[in-house]
Short mmCIF file of C-alpha atoms in Angstrom, two decimals:
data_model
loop_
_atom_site.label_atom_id
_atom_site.label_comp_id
_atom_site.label_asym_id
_atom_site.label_seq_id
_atom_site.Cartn_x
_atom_site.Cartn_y
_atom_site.Cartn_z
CA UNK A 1 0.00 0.00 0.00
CA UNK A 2 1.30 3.64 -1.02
CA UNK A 3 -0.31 7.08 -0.34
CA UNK A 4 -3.59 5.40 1.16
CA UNK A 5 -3.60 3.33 -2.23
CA UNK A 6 -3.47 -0.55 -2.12
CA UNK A 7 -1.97 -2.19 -5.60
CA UNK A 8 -2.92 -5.79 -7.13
CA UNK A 9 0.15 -7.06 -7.14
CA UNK A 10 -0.87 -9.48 -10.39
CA UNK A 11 -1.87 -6.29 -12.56
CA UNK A 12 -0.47 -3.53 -10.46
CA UNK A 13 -3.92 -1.70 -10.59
CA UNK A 14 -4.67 0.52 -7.87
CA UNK A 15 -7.54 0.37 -5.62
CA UNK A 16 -9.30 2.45 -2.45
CA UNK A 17 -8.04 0.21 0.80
CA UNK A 18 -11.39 -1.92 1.86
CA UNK A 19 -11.59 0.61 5.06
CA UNK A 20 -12.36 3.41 2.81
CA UNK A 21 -16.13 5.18 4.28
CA UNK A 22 -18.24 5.02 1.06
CA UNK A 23 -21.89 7.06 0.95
CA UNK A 24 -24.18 3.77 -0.59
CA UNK A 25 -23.53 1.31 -3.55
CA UNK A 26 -25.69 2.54 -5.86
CA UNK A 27 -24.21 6.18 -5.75
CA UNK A 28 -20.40 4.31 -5.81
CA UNK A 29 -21.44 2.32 -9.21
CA UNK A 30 -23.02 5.85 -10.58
CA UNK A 31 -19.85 7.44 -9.86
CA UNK A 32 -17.61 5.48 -11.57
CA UNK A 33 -19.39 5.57 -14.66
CA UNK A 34 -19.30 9.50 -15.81
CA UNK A 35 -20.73 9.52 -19.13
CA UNK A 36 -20.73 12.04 -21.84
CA UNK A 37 -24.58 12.75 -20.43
CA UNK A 38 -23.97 13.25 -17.10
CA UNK A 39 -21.25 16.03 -18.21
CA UNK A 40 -23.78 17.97 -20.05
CA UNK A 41 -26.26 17.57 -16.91
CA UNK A 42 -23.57 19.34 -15.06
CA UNK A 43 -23.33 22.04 -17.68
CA UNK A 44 -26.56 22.66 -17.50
CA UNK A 45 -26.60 23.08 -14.24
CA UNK A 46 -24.18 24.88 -13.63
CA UNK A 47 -25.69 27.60 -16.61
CA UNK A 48 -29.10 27.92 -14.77
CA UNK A 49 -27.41 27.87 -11.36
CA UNK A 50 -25.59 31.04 -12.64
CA UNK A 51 -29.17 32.86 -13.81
CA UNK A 52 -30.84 32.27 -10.97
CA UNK A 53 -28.74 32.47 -7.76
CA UNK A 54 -27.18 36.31 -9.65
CA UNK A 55 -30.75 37.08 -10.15
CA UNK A 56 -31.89 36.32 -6.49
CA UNK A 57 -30.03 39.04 -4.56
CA UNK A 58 -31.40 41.64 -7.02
CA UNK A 59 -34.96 40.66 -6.48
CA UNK A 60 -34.57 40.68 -2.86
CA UNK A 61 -33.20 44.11 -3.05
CA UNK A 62 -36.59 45.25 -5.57
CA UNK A 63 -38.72 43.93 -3.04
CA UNK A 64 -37.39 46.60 -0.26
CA UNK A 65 -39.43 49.67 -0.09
CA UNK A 66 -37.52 52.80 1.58
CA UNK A 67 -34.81 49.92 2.75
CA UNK A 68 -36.92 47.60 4.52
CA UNK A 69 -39.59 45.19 4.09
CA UNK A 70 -42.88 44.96 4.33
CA UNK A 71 -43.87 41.67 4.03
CA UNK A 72 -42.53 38.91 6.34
CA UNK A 73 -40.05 37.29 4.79
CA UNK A 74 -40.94 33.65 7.05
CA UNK A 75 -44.05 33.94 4.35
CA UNK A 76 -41.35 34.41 1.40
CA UNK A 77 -39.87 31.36 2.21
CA UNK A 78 -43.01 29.02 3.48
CA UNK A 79 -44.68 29.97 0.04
CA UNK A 80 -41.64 28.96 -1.94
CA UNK A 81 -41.82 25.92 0.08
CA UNK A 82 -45.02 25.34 -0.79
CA UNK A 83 -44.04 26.05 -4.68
CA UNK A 84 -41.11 23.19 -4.63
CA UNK A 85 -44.04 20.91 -2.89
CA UNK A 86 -46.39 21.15 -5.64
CA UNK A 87 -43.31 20.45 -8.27
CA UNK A 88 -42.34 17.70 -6.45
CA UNK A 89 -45.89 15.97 -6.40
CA UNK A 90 -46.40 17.07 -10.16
CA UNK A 91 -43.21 15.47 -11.04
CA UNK A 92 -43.79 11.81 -9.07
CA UNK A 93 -47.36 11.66 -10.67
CA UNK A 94 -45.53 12.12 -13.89
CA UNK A 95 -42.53 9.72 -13.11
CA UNK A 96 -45.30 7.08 -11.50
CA UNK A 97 -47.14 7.09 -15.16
CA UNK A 98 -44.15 6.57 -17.01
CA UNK A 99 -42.69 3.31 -14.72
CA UNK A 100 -41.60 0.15 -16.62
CA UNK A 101 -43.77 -3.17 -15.80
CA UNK A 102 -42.02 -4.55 -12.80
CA UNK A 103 -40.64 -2.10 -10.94
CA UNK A 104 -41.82 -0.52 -7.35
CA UNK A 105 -44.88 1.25 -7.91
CA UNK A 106 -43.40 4.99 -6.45
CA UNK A 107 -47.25 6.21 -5.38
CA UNK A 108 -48.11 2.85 -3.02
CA UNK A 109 -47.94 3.63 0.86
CA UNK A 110 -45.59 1.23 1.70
CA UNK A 111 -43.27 2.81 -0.71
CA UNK A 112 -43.74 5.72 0.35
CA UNK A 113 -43.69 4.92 4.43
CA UNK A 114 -40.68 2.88 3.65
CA UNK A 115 -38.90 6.06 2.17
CA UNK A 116 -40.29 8.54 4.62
CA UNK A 117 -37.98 6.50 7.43
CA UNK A 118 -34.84 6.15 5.01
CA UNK A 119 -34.66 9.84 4.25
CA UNK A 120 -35.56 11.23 7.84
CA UNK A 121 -32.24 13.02 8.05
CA UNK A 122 -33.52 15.35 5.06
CA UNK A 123 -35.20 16.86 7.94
CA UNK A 124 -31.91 18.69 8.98
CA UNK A 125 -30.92 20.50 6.15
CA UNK A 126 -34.73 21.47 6.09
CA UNK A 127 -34.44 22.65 8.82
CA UNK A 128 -31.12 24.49 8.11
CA UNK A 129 -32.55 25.81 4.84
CA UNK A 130 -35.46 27.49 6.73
CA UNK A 131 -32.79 29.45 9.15
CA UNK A 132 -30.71 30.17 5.87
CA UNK A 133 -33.52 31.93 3.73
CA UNK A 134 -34.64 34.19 6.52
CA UNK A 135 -30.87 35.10 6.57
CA UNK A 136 -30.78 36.02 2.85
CA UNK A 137 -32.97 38.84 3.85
CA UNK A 138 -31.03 40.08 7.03
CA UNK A 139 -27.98 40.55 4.56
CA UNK A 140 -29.46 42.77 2.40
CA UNK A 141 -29.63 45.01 5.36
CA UNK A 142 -25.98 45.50 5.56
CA UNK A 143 -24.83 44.68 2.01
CA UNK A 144 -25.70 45.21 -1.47
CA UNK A 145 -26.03 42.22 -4.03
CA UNK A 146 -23.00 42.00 -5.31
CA UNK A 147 -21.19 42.12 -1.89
CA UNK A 148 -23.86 39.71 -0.24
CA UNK A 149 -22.83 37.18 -3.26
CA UNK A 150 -19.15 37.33 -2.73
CA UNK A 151 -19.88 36.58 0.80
CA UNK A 152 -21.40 33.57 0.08
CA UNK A 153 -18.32 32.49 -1.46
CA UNK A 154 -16.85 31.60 1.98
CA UNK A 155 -19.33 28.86 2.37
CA UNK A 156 -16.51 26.84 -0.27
CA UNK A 157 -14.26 26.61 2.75
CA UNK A 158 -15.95 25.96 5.34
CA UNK A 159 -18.27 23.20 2.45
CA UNK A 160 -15.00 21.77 1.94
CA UNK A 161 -13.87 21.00 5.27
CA UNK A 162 -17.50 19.43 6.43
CA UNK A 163 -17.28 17.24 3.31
CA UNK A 164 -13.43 16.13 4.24
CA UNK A 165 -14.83 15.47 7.91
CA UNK A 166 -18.54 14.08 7.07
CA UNK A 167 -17.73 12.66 3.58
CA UNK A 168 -14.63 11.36 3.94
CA UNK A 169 -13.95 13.42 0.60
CA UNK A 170 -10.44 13.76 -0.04
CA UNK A 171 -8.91 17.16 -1.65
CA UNK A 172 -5.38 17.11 -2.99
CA UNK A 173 -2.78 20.19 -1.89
CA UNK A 174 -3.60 21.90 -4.85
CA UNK A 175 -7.51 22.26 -4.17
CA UNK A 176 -6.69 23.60 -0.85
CA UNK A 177 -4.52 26.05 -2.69
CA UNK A 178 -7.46 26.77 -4.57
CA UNK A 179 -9.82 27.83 -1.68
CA UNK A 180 -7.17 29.73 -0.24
CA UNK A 181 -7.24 32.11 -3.15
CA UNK A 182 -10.86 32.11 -2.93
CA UNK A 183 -10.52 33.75 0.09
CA UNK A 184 -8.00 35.75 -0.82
CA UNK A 185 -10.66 36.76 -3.99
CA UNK A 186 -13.08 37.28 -1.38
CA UNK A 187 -11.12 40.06 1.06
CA UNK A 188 -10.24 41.70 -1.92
CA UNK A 189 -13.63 42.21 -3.31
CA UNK A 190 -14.80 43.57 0.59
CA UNK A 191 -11.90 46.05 1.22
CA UNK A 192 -13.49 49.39 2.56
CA UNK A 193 -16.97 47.79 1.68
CA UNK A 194 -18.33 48.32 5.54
CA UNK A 195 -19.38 52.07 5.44
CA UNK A 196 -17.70 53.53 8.75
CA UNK A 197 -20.03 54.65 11.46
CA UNK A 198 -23.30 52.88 9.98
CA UNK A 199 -25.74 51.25 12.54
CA UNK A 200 -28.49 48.48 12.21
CA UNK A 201 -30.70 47.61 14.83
CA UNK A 202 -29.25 48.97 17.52
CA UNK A 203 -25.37 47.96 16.90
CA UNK A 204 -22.28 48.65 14.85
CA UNK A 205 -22.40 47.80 11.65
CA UNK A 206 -19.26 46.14 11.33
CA UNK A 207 -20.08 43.61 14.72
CA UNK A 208 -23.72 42.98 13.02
CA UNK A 209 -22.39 42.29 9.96
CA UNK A 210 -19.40 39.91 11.63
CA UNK A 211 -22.23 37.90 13.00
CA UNK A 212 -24.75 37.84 10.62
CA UNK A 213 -21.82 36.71 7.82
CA UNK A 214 -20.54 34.35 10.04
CA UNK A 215 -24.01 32.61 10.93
CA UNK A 216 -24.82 33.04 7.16
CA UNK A 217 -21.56 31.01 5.98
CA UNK A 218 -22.00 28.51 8.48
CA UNK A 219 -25.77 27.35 8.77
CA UNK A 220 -26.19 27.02 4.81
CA UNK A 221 -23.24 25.17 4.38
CA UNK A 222 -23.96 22.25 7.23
CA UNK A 223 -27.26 22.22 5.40
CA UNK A 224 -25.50 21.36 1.39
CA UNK A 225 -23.66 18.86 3.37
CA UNK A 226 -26.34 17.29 4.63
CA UNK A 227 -28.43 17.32 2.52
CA UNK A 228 -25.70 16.35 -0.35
CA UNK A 229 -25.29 13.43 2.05
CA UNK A 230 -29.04 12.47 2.60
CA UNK A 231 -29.65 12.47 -1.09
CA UNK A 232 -26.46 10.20 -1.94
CA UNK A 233 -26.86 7.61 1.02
CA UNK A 234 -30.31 6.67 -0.84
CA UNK A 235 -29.47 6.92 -4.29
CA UNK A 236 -31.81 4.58 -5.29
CA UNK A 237 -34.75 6.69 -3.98
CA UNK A 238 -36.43 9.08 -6.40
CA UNK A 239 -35.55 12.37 -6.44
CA UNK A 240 -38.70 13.86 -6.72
CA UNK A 241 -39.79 11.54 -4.06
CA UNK A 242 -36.62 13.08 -1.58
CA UNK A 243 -37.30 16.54 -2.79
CA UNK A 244 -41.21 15.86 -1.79
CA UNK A 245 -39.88 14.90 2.32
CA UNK A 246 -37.78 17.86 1.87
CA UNK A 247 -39.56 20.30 1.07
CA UNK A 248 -42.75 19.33 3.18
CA UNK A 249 -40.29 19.38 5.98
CA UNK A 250 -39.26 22.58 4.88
CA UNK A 251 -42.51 24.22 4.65
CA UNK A 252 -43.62 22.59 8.23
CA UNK A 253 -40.42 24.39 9.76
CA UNK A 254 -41.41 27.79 7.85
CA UNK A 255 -44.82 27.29 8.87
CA UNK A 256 -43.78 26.89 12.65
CA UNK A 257 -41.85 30.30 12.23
CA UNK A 258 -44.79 32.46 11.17
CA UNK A 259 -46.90 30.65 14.20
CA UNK A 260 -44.34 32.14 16.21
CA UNK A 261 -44.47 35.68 14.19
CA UNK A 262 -48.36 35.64 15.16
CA UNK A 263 -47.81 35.01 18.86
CA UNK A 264 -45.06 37.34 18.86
CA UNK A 265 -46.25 40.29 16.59
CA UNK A 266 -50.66 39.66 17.12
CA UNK A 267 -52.98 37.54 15.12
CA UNK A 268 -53.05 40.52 12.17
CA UNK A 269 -49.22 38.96 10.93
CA UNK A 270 -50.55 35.65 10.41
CA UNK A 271 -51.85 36.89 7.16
CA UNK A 272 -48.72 35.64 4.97
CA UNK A 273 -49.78 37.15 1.57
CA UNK A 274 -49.25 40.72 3.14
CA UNK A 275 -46.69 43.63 1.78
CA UNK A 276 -46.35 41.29 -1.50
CA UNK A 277 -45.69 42.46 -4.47
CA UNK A 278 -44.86 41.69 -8.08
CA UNK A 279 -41.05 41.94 -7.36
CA UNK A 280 -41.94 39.11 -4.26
CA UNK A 281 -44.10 36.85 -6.35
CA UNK A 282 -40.86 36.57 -8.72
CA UNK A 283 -38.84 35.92 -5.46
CA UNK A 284 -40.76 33.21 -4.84
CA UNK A 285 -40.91 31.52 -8.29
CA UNK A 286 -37.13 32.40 -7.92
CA UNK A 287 -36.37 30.62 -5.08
CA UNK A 288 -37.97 27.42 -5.86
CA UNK A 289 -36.82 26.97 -8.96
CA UNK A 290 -33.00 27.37 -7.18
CA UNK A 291 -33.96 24.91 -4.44
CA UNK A 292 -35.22 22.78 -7.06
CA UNK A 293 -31.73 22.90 -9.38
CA UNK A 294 -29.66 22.29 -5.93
CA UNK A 295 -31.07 19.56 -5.28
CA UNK A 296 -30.28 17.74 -9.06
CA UNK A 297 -26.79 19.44 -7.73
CA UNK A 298 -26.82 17.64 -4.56
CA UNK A 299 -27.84 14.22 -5.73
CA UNK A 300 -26.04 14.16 -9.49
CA UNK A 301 -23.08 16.55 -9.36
CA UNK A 302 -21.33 17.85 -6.44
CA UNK A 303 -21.67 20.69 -3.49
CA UNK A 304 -18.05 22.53 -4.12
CA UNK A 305 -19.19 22.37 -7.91
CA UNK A 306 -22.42 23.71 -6.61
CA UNK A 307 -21.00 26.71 -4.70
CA UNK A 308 -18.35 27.52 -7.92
CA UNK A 309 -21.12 27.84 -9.96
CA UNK A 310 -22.58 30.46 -7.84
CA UNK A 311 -19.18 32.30 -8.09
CA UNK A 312 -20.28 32.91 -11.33
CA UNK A 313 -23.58 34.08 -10.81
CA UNK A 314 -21.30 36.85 -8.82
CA UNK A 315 -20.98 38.62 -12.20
CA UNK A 316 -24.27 38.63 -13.30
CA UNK A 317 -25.30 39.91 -9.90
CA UNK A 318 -22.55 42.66 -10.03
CA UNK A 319 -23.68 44.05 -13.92
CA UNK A 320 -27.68 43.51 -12.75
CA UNK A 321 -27.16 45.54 -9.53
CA UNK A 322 -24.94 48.25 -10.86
CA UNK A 323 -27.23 48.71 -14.41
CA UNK A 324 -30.80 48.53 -12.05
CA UNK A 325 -29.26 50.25 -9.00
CA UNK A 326 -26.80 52.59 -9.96
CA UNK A 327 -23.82 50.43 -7.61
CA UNK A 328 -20.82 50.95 -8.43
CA UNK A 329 -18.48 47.95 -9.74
CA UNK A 330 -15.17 48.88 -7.86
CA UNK A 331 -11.73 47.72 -9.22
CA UNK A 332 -11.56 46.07 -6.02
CA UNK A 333 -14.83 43.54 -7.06
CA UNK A 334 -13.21 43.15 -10.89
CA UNK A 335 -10.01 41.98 -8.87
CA UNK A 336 -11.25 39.88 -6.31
CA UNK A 337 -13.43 38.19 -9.45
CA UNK A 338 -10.33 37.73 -11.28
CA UNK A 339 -8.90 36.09 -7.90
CA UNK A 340 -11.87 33.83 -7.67
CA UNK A 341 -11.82 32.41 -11.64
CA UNK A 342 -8.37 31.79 -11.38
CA UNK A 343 -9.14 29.47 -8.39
CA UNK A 344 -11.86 27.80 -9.90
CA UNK A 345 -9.92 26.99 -12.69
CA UNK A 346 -6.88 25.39 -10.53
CA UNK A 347 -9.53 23.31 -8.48
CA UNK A 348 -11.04 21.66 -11.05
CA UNK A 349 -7.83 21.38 -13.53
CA UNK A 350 -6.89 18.17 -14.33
CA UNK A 351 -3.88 18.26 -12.90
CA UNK A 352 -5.89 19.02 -9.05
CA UNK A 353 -7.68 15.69 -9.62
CA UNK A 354 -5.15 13.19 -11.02
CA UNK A 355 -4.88 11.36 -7.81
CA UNK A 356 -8.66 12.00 -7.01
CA UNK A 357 -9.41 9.97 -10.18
CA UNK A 358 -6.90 7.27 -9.86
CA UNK A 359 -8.34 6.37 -6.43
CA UNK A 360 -12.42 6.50 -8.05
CA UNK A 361 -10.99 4.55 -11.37
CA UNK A 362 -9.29 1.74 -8.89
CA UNK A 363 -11.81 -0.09 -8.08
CA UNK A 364 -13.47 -0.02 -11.45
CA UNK A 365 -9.36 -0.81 -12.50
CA UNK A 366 -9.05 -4.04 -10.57
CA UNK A 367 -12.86 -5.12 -11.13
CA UNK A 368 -11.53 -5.35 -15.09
CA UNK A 369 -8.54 -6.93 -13.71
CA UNK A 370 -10.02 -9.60 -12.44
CA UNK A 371 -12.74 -10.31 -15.51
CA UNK A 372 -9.65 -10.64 -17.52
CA UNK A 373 -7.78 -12.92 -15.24
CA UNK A 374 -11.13 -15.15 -14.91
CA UNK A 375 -12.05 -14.84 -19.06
CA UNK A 376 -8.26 -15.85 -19.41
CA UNK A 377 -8.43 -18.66 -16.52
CA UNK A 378 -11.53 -20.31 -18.33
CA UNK A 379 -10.16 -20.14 -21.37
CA UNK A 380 -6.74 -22.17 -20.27
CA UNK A 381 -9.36 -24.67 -18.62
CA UNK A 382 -10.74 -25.06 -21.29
CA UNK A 383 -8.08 -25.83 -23.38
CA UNK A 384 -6.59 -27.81 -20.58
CA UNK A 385 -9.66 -29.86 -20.73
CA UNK A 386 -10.03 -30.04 -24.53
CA UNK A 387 -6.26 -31.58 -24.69
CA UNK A 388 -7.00 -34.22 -21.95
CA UNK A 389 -10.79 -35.35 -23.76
CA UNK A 390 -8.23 -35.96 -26.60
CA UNK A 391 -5.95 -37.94 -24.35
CA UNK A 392 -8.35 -40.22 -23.26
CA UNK A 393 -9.70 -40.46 -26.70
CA UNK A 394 -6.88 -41.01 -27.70
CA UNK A 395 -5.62 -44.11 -25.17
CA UNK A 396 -9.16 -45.84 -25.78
CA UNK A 397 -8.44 -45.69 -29.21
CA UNK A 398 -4.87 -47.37 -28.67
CA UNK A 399 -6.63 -49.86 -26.24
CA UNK A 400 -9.56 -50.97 -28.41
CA UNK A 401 -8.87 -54.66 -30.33
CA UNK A 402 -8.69 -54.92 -33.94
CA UNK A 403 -11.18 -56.58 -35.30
CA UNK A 404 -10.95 -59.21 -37.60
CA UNK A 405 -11.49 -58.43 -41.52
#
């Protein structure tokens, strides 16, 4: 064994050690077999990723009237909840119609009771989700698109290193290098971005805005993690079926928030529809269809892909917000963008992922291995065999009598 790496010392193929923590079969079998399809999946999520995460922070910001709110944003997210809920039963009636003869039936109850207790731990990042999307809002208090999209950058650390310790995922030296000059991307973009002096509700801006980024980088990230992980450990499940416990858990968690609001605030809040406008109704569509994509993300692709992709959308965001809102695209932003594309390119360079894809191809390697030992072993039996039915033909022949003419 070298580097982690065990070696078939017949065919010298390399292989993960048996030890190795793997997520479930089915997703290990999928993963091994990238095709030319599931590339242009991953294209094509990445493209809509990019349109709709750099258009979300610029609705938000439409939907403020004389820099606040006044709708609740708990209602925001419980009817975009209840948006991804509807596309998720839509989308299993459809799948359910369209089964092959033999298979499961996805719409009996002990299907669905059987998957309701595999995926219970999609009730986390629900409920991780639900703290993150009222946090989208409280950011736009103390940032302006752009800057609130660059700060969701960090989540790529801090995503990385709950994958390495969760996952088991393994990043080489020159990924880490990568991240690092995401940061570094990052700082550069938010030099002298904190207005000096500036208060929101009732404390500095600066310590608000420490906590509020820190809580937002955190809570969102735990949440791709486990929900990337809940997705993958039942690979065989359906994704709309997943998406459907999701999301239901999602919109229970919102709904338990704006019971709280009422009891808080006085029965006249519990009207969730109020303060919405045009700009909110697009929100909403907005934010479902983004939940919706992540999860494809989650289950097909990858969470650091995920979050790179919404590096991107930091562009859009920047152009949208600066041609809608008169902001002003700083040569600190076009620097810290650079920053960021150059480390997106090294992390996903081939080079980053040579040993990355030697230790996914081993197993696949040695599998081969083996069929071709065990296609060459039956083939020498064969033979072997052949030669000695043609001995013993041949020694009865030698042993039968002549007969007489």
């Amino acid at each position: 064994m070298k580097n982690g790496i065990a070696e078939c010392s017949v065919c010298h193929s390399k292989l993960l050690p048996p030890g190795s923590k793997t997520i479930s079969r089915a997703y290990d079998d999928h993963k091994i077999r990238v095709s030319s399809k599931q590339r242009v999946l991953n294209v094509l999520l990445v493209v809509g990723d990019c349109m709709l995460v750099g258009l979300q922070p610029v609705l938000v910001y439409m939907s403020k009237v004389d820099g606040k709110f006044n709708f609740s944003p708990i209602s925001v997210n419980f009817l975009t909840e209840i948006a991804k809920v509807i596309f998720a039963i839509v989308m299993l009636l459809l799948q359910a119609r369209h089964q092959k003869v033999g298979e499961k039936p996805l719409l009996s109850i002990s299907t669905f009771v059987q998957a309701a207790r595999n995926n219970v731990l999609l009730a986390v990042p629900a409920l991780l989700y639900a703290i993150n999307n009222y946090l989208k809002f409280t950011m736009q208090l103390y940032f302006n698109p752009a800057t609130v999209k660059m700060l969701s950058n960090l989540k790529v650390l801090v995503i990385a290193i709950l994958l390495k310790m969760i996952m088991k995922r393994r990043f080489s030296i020159i990924q880490w290098e990568a991240l690092a000059l995401l940061l570094i991307g990052i700082s550069v973009n938010q030099l002298r971005s904190l207005p000096e002096g500036a208060t929101a509700i009732g404390i500095p801006l600066a310590t608000g805005a420490y906590v509020c980024t820190v809580i937002f980088i955190t809570v969102p990230s735990m949440a791709s993690v486990f929900n990337e992980y809940a997705l993958k450990s039942q690979y065989d499940t359906s994704i709309y079926l997943q998406n459907l416990f999701l999301y239901g858990y999602g919109a229970i968690f919102n709904f338990l928030g704006i019971l709280g609001t009422v009891i808080y605030k006085g029965p006249d809040s519990f009207d969730i529809l109020q303060g919405h406008s045009r700009a909110t109704m697009f929100l909403i569509l907005n934010n479902a269809a983004q939940g919706i994509l992540s999860s494809f993300f989650f289950k097909y692709a990858d969470t650091i892909l995920k979050k790179y992709s919404s590096t991107v959308a930091t562009i859009f965001t920047g152009i949208a917000s600066a041609a809608l809102f008169g902001h002003v695209i700083t040569m600190n932003f076009l620097l810290g963008i650079s920053i960021v594309f150059i480390s997106m390119h090294q992390f996903f360079s081939p080079l980053a992922k040579v040993k990355d894809e030697q230790q996914q191809n081993g197993n696949l390697e040695l599998s081969n291995a083996k069929d071709t030992h065990r296609a060459n072993d039956s083939f020498i039996n064969m033979a072997a065999g052949a030669n000695e039915e043609a001995s013993h033909r041949g020694e009865s022949d030698d042993r039968t009598p002549l007969l007489p003419r």
